[in-house]
Coordinates of C-alpha atoms in Angstrom, one line a residue:
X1 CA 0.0 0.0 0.0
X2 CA 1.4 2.8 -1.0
X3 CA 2.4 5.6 2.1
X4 CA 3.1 9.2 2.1
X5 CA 4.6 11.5 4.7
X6 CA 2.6 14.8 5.0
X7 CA 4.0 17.5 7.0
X8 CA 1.1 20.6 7.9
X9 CA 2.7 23.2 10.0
X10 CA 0.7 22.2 12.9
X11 CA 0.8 18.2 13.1
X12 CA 2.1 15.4 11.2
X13 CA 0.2 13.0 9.8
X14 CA 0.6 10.0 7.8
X15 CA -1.5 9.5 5.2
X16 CA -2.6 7.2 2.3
X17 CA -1.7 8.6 -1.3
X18 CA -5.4 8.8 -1.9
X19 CA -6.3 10.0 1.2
X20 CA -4.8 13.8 0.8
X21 CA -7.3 16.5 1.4
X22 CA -5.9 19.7 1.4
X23 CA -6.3 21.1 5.3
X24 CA -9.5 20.9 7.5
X25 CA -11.0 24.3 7.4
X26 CA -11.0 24.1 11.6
X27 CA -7.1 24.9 10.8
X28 CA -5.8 28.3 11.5
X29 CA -5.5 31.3 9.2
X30 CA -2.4 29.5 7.5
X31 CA -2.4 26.3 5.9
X32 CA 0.6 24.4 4.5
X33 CA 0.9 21.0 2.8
X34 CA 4.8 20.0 2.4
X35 CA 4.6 16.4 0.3
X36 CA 7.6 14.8 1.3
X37 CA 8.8 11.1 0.2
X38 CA 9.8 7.9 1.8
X39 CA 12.3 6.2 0.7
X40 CA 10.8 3.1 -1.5
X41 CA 12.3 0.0 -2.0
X42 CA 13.9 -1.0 -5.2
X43 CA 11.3 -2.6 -6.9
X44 CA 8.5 -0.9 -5.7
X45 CA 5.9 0.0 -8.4
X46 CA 3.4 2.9 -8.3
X47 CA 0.4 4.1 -10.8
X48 CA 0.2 6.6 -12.4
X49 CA -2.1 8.2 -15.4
X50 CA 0.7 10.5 -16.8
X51 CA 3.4 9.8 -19.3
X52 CA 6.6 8.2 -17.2
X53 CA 9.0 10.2 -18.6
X54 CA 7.4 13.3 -17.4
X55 CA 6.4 12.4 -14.2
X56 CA 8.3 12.6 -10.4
X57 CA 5.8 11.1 -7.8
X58 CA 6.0 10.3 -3.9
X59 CA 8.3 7.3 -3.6
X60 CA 6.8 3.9 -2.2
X61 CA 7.1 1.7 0.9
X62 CA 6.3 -1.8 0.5
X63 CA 6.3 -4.7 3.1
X64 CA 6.3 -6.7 0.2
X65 CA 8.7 -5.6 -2.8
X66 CA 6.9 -8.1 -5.1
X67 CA 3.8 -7.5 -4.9
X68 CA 2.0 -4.5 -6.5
X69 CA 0.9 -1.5 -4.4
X70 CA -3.0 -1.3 -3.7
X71 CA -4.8 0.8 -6.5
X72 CA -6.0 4.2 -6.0
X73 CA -7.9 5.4 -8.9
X74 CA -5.4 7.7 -11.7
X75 CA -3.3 4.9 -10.2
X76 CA -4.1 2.3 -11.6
X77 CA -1.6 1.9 -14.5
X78 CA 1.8 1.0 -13.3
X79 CA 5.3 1.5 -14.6
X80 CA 8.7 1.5 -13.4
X81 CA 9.9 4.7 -11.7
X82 CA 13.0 6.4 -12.0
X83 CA 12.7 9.1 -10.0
X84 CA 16.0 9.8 -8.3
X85 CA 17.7 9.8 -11.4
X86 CA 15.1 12.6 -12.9
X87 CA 15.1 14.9 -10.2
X88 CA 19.1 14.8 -9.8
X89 CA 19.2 17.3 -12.0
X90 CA 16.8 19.5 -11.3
X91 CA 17.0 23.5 -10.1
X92 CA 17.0 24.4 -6.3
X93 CA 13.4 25.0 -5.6
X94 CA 11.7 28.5 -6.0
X95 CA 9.0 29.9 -4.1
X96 CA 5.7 32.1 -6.1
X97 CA 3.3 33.7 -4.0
X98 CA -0.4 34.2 -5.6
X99 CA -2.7 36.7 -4.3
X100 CA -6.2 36.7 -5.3
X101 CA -5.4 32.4 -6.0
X102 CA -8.9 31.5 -5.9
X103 CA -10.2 34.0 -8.9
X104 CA -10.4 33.3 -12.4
X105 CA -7.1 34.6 -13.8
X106 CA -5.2 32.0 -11.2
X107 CA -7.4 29.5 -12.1
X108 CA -5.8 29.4 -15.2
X109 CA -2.3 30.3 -14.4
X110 CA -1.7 28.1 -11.3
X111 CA -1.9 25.0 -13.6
X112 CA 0.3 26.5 -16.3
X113 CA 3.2 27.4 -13.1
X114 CA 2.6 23.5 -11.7
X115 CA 3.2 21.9 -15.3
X116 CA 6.9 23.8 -15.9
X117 CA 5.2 25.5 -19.0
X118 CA 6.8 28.3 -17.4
X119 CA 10.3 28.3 -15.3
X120 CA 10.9 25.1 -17.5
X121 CA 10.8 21.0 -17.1
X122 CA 13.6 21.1 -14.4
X123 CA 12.5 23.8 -12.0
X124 CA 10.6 22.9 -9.2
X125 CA 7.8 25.2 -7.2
X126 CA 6.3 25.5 -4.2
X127 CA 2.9 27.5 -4.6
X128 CA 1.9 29.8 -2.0
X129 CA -1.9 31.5 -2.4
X130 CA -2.8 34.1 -1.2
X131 CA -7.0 34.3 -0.6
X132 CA -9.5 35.8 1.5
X133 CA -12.0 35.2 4.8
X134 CA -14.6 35.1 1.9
X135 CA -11.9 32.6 -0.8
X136 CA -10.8 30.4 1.9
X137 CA -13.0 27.6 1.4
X138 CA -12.9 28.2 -2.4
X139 CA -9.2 28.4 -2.5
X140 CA -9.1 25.0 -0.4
X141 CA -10.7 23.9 -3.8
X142 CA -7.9 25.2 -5.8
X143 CA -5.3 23.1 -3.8
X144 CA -7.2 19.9 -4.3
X145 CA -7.4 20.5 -8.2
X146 CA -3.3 21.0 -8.0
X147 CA -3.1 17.7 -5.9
X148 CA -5.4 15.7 -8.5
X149 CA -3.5 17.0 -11.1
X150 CA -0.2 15.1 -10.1
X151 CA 2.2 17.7 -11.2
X152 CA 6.0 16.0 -10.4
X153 CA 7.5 19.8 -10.5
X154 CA 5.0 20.9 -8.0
X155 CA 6.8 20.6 -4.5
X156 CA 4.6 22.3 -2.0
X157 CA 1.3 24.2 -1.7
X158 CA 0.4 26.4 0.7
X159 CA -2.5 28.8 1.1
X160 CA -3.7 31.8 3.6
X161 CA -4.7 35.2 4.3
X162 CA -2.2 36.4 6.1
X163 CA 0.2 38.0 3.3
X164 CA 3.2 38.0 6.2
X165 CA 2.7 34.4 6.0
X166 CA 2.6 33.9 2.6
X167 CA 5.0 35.8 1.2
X168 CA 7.5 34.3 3.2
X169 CA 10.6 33.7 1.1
X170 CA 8.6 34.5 -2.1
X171 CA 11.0 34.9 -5.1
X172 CA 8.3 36.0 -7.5
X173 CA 5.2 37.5 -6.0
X174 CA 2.0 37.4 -8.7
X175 CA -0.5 40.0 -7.6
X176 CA -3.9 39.1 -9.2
X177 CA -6.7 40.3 -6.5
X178 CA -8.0 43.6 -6.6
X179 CA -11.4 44.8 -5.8
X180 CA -13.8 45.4 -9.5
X181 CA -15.0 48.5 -10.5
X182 CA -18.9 48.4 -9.3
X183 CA -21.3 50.3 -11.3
X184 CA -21.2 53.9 -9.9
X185 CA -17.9 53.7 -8.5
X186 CA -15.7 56.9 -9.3
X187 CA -12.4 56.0 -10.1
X188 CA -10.6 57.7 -7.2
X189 CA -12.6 55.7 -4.8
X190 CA -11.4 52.2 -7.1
X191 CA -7.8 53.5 -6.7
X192 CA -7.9 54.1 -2.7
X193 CA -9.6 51.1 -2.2
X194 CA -7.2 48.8 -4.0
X195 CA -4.3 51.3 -3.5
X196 CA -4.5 49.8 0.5
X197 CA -4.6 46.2 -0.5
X198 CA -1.6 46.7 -2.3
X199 CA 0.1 49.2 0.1
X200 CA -0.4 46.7 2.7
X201 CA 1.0 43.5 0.3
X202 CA 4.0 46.1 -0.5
X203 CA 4.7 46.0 3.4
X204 CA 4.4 42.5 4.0
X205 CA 6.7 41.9 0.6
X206 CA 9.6 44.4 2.8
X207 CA 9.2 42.2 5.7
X208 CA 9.1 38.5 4.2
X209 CA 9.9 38.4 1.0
X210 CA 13.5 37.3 -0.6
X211 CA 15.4 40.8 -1.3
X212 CA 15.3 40.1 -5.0
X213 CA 11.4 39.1 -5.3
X214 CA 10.2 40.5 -8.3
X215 CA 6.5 41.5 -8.2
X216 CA 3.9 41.3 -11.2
X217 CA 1.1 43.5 -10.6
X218 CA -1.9 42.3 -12.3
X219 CA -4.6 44.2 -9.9
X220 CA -6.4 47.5 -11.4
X221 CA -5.3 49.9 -11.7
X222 CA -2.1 48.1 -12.6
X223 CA 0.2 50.6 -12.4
X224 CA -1.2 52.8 -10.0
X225 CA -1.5 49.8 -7.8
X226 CA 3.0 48.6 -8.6
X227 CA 3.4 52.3 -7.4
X228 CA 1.8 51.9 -4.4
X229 CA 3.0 48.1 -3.4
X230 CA 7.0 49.6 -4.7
X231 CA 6.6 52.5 -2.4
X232 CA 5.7 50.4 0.2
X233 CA 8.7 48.4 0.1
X234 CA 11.7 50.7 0.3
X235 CA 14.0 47.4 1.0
X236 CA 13.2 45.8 -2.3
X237 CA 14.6 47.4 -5.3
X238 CA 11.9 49.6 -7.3
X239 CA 13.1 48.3 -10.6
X240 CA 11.6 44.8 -9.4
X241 CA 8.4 45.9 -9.9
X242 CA 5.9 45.3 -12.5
X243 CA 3.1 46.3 -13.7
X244 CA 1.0 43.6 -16.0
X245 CA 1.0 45.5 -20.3
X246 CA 1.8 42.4 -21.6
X247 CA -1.8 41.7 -22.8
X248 CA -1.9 44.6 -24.7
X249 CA 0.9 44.3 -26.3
X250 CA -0.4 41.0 -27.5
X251 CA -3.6 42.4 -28.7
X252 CA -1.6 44.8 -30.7
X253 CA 0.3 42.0 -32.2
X254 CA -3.3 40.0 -32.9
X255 CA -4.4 43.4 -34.6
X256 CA -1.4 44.0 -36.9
X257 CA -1.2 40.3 -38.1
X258 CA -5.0 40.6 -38.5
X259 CA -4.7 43.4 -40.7
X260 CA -1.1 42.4 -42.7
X261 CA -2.7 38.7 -43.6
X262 CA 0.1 36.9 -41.1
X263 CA 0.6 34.9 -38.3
X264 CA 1.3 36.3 -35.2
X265 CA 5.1 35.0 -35.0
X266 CA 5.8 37.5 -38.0
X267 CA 4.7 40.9 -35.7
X268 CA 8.0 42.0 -33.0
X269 CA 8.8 45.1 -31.3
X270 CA 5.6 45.6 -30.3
X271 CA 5.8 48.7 -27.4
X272 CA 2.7 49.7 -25.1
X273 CA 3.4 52.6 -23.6
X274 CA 2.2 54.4 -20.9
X275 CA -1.1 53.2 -18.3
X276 CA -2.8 50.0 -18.7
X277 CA -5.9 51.8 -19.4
X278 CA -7.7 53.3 -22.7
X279 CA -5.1 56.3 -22.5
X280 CA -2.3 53.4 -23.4
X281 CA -0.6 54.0 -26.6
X282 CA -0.3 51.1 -29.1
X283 CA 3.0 52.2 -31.2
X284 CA 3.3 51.0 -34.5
X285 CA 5.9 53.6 -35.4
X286 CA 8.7 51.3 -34.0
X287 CA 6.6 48.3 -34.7
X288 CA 7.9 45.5 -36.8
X289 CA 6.3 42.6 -39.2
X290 CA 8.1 40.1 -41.0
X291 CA 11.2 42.7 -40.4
X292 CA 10.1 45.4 -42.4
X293 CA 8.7 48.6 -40.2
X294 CA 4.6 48.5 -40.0
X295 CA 4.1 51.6 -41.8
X296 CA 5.6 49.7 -44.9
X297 CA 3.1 46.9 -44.5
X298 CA 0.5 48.4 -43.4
X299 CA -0.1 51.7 -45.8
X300 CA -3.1 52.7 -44.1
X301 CA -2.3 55.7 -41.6
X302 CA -5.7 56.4 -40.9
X303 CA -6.5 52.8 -39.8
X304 CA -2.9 52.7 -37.4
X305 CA -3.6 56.2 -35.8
X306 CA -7.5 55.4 -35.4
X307 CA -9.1 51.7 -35.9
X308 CA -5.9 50.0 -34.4
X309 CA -5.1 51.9 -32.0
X310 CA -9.0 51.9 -30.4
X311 CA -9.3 48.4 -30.8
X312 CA -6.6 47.5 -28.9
X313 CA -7.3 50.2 -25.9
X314 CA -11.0 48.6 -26.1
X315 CA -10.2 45.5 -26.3
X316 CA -10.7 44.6 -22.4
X317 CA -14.2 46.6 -22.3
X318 CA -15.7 45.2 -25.8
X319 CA -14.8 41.3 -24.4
X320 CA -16.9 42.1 -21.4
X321 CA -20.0 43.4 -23.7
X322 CA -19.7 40.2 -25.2
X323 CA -19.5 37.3 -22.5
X324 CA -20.3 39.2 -19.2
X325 CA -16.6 39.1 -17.8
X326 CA -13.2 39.9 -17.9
X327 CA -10.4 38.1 -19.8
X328 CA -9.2 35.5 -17.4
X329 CA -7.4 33.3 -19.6
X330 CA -5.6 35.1 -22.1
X331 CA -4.9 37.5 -18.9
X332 CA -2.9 34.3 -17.4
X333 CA -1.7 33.4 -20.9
X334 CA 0.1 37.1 -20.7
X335 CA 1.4 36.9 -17.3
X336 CA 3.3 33.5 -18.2
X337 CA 4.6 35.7 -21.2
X338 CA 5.8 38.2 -19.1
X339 CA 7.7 36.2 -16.8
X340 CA 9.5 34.2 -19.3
X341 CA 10.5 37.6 -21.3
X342 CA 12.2 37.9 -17.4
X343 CA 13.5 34.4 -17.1
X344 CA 14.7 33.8 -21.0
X345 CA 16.8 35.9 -22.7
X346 CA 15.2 38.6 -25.3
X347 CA 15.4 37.7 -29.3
X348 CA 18.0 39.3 -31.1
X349 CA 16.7 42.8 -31.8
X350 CA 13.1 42.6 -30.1
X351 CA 11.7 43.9 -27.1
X352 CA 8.9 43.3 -24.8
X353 CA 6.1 45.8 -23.1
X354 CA 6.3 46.2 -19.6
X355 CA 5.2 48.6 -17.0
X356 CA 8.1 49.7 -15.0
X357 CA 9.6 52.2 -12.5
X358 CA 10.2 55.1 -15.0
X359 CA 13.2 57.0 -13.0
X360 CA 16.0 57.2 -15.2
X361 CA 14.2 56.1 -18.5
X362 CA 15.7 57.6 -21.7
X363 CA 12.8 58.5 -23.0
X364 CA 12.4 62.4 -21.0
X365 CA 9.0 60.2 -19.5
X366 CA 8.0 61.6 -15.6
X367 CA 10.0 60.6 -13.0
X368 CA 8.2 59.0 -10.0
X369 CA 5.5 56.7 -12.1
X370 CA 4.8 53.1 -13.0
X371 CA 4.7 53.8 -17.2
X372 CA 4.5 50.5 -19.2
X373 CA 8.3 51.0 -21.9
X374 CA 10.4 48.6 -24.2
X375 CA 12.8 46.2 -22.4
X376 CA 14.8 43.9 -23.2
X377 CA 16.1 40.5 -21.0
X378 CA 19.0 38.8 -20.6
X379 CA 17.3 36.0 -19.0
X380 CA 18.0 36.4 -15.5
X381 CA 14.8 38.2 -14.2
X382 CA 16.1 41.7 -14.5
X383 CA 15.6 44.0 -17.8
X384 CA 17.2 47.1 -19.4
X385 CA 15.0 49.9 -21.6
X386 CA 15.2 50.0 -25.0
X387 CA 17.3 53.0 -26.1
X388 CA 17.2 52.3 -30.4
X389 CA 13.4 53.3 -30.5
X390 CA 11.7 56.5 -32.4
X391 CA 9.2 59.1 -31.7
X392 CA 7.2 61.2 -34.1
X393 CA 4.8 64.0 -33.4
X394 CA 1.8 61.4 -32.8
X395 CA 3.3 59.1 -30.6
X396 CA 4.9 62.1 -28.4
X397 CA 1.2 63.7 -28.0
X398 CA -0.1 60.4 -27.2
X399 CA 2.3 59.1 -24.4
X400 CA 2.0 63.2 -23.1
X401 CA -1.5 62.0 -22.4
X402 CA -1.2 58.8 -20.8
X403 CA 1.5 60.1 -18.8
X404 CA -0.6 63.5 -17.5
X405 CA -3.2 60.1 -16.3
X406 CA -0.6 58.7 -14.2
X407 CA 0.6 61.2 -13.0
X408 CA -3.1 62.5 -11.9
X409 CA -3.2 59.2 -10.1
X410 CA -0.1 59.2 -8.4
X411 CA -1.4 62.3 -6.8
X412 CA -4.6 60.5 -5.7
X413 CA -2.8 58.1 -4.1
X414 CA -0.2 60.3 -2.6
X415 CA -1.4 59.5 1.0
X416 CA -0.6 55.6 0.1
X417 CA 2.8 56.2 -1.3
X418 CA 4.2 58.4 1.6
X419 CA 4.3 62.0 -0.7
X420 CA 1.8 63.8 1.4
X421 CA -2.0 64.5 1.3
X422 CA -3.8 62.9 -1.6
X423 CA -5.3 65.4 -4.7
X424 CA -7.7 63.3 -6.8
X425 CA -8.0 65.7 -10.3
X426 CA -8.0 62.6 -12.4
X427 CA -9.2 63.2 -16.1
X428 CA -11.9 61.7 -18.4
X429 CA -13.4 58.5 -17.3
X430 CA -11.1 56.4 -19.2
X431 CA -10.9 52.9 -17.5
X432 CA -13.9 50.5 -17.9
X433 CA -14.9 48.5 -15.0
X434 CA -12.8 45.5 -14.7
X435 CA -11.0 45.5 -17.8
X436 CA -8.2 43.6 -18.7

């Protein structure tokens, strides 16, 4: 019969393989699940409904060595394992915090981290999810479904909602919850409201977190919200902070092959600039497809400067018109994009869209804001700005406006971010409610 150690940070138990619910809810505010193996015999056999060269599973402990472990369901197909050769070279173990773990968007992307779609085949995780009073039980859910799913590169889960406890020791921190826009909600009363969630994340990331976390804000306002949580942190460098663009630049991609008749693989250097919001500026002038600039491809000015441009700024609000809700999935497809842009180094002469700390860009941009630029990787989570990029008359007037936005919510927030007594003059109403 197959055995398995399990370690919660309150008691040890020893359980059967199938027998691993996640954590009685009558357990504190913390919860931890730590799957460690006992050393099997030589011959011991276990089931499995995965491929065996892909797989890394709790080792066995047999009285018997020749006779075949008892079945437990997915079990029930049996090969020989070779796990200790497989894991030998594997990566030291990273940790990735998730806050808002039980929503949508993590829905998605937890699965996508626990395969190695992600860091890569030989890097093992441990999860830690971040939820709420409300998400507990719900999020409980979400560590069962990553247990069922018998992910070898999955290590640990743990969830909570305590971010002090969570974030312990995080080396990537994935900020997802936020509070939605409700209808009739002024903007300035969205950014306060979400600006403390992630003021108060910022301080628990200073107190817990590895020095050299880097943070992917996801939450709206995006980069409002990596303002706040960066400003919160004074012990963690600024430039580790991000603020999720990466879907937009991939709409803008989808748009541009759309409208030159190719695949998607053909469209690089594909810069957002500015707030993740409708002010965001789509630039084509720098834009590349198939190697030759846009504006060679595409002849049409009027289309880039008006039909392209709105579409992709629109895109979050006219998905929600048509199915009720914001974009969950591609949203998680994009934030796996963005970290691998950070863990893999850039192509040869292409960039990547990411909001950033803008002190010091090249670009004469406002000091002091989170403004979505052109970076480039080397692969080892930290990122340069693009210096080899042009501006025209259009482009300059467009960033001037989605900078004057950030900058009008930095001074709403101002209370959050330690610079004095907030001043809400925010312009037009130009984010939708919950658009992604």
């Amino acid at each position: 019969m197959a055995v398995t150690q399990f370690n919660p940070t309150c008691s040890k138990t020893h359980l059967h393989s199938s027998q691993l619910p996640f954590l009685s809810r009558t357990l504190p505010r913390h919860r931890h699940c730590t799957i460690a193996p006992l050393h099997r015999t030589q011959q011991a056999r276990i089931c499995c409904s995965v491929a065996p060269n892909e797989v890394q599973v709790p080792a066995v402990k047999t009285s018997d060595p020749k006779s075949k472990p008892e079945c437990y369901g997915v079990f029930c197909l049996t090969y020989d394992l070779r796990a200790e050769e497989e894991t030998r070279s594997w990566k030291k173990l990273i940790n990735i915090a998730v806050s808002g773990a039980a929503g949508m968007i993590a829905n998605h992307l937890l699965f996508k981290l626990a395969s190695g779609e992600v860091f890569g085949p030989d890097q093992p995780i441990a999860l830690k999810l971040l939820g709420s009073e409300r998400s507990i039980q719900a999020l409980e859910g979400v560590a069962m479904e990553l247990e069922d799913s018998l992910f070898p590169l999955l290590r640990e889960v743990s969830i909570g909602i305590d971010p002090y406890e969570v974030f312990q020791d995080a080396e990537w921190a994935l900020l997802i919850g936020a509070k939605p826009r409700g209808p009739g909600m002024e903007r300035a009363d969205l950014l306060d409201i979400n600006g403390q969630i992630y003021a108060a994340q910022g301080r628990a990331l200073n107190a817990v977190a590895s020095r050299n976390v880097k943070v992917i804000v996801v939450g709206n306002p995006c980069n409002t919200n990596a303002l706040i949580c960066l400003k919160n942190a004074p012990n963690i460098p600024a430039k580790n902070f991000h603020a999720l663009t990466r879907l937009d630049e991939n709409r803008a991609k989808c748009q541009l092959a759309l409208k030159a008749g190719v695949f998607y693989d053909k469209v690089s250097n594909v810069t957002i600039w500015g707030n993740h919001s409708t002010t965001q500026v789509p630039d084509f002038l720098n834009a590349r497809i198939d190697g030759l600039p846009v504006k060679e491809v595409v002849k049409d000015q009027k289309w880039l400067e008006e039909e392209f441009t709105e579409k992709v700024q629109k895109r979050g609000g006219a998905l929600i018109q048509k199915w009720g809700r914001s974009s969950a999935a591609s949203t998680s497809v994009s934030i796996v994009d963005a970290i691998r842009s950070l863990v893999t180094p850039t192509p040869e002469g292409d960039w990547f869209s990411s909001g950033v700390y803008s002190d010091g860009n090249p670009y004469g941009i406002a000091e002091g804001i989170v403004f979505s630029m052109p970076c480039r990787s080397k692969g080892d989570g930290d990122y340069e700005l693009v210096k080899d990029v042009i501006f025209d008359d259009y482009l300059q007037q467009r960033i001037a406006k989605t900078e004057a936005e950030l900058l009008a919510e930095k001074r709403c927030v101002a209370h959050l971010t330690g610079e004095g007594i907030a001043v809400c003059d925010l312009p037009g109403d130009t984010m939708l409610p919950g658009e992604m």
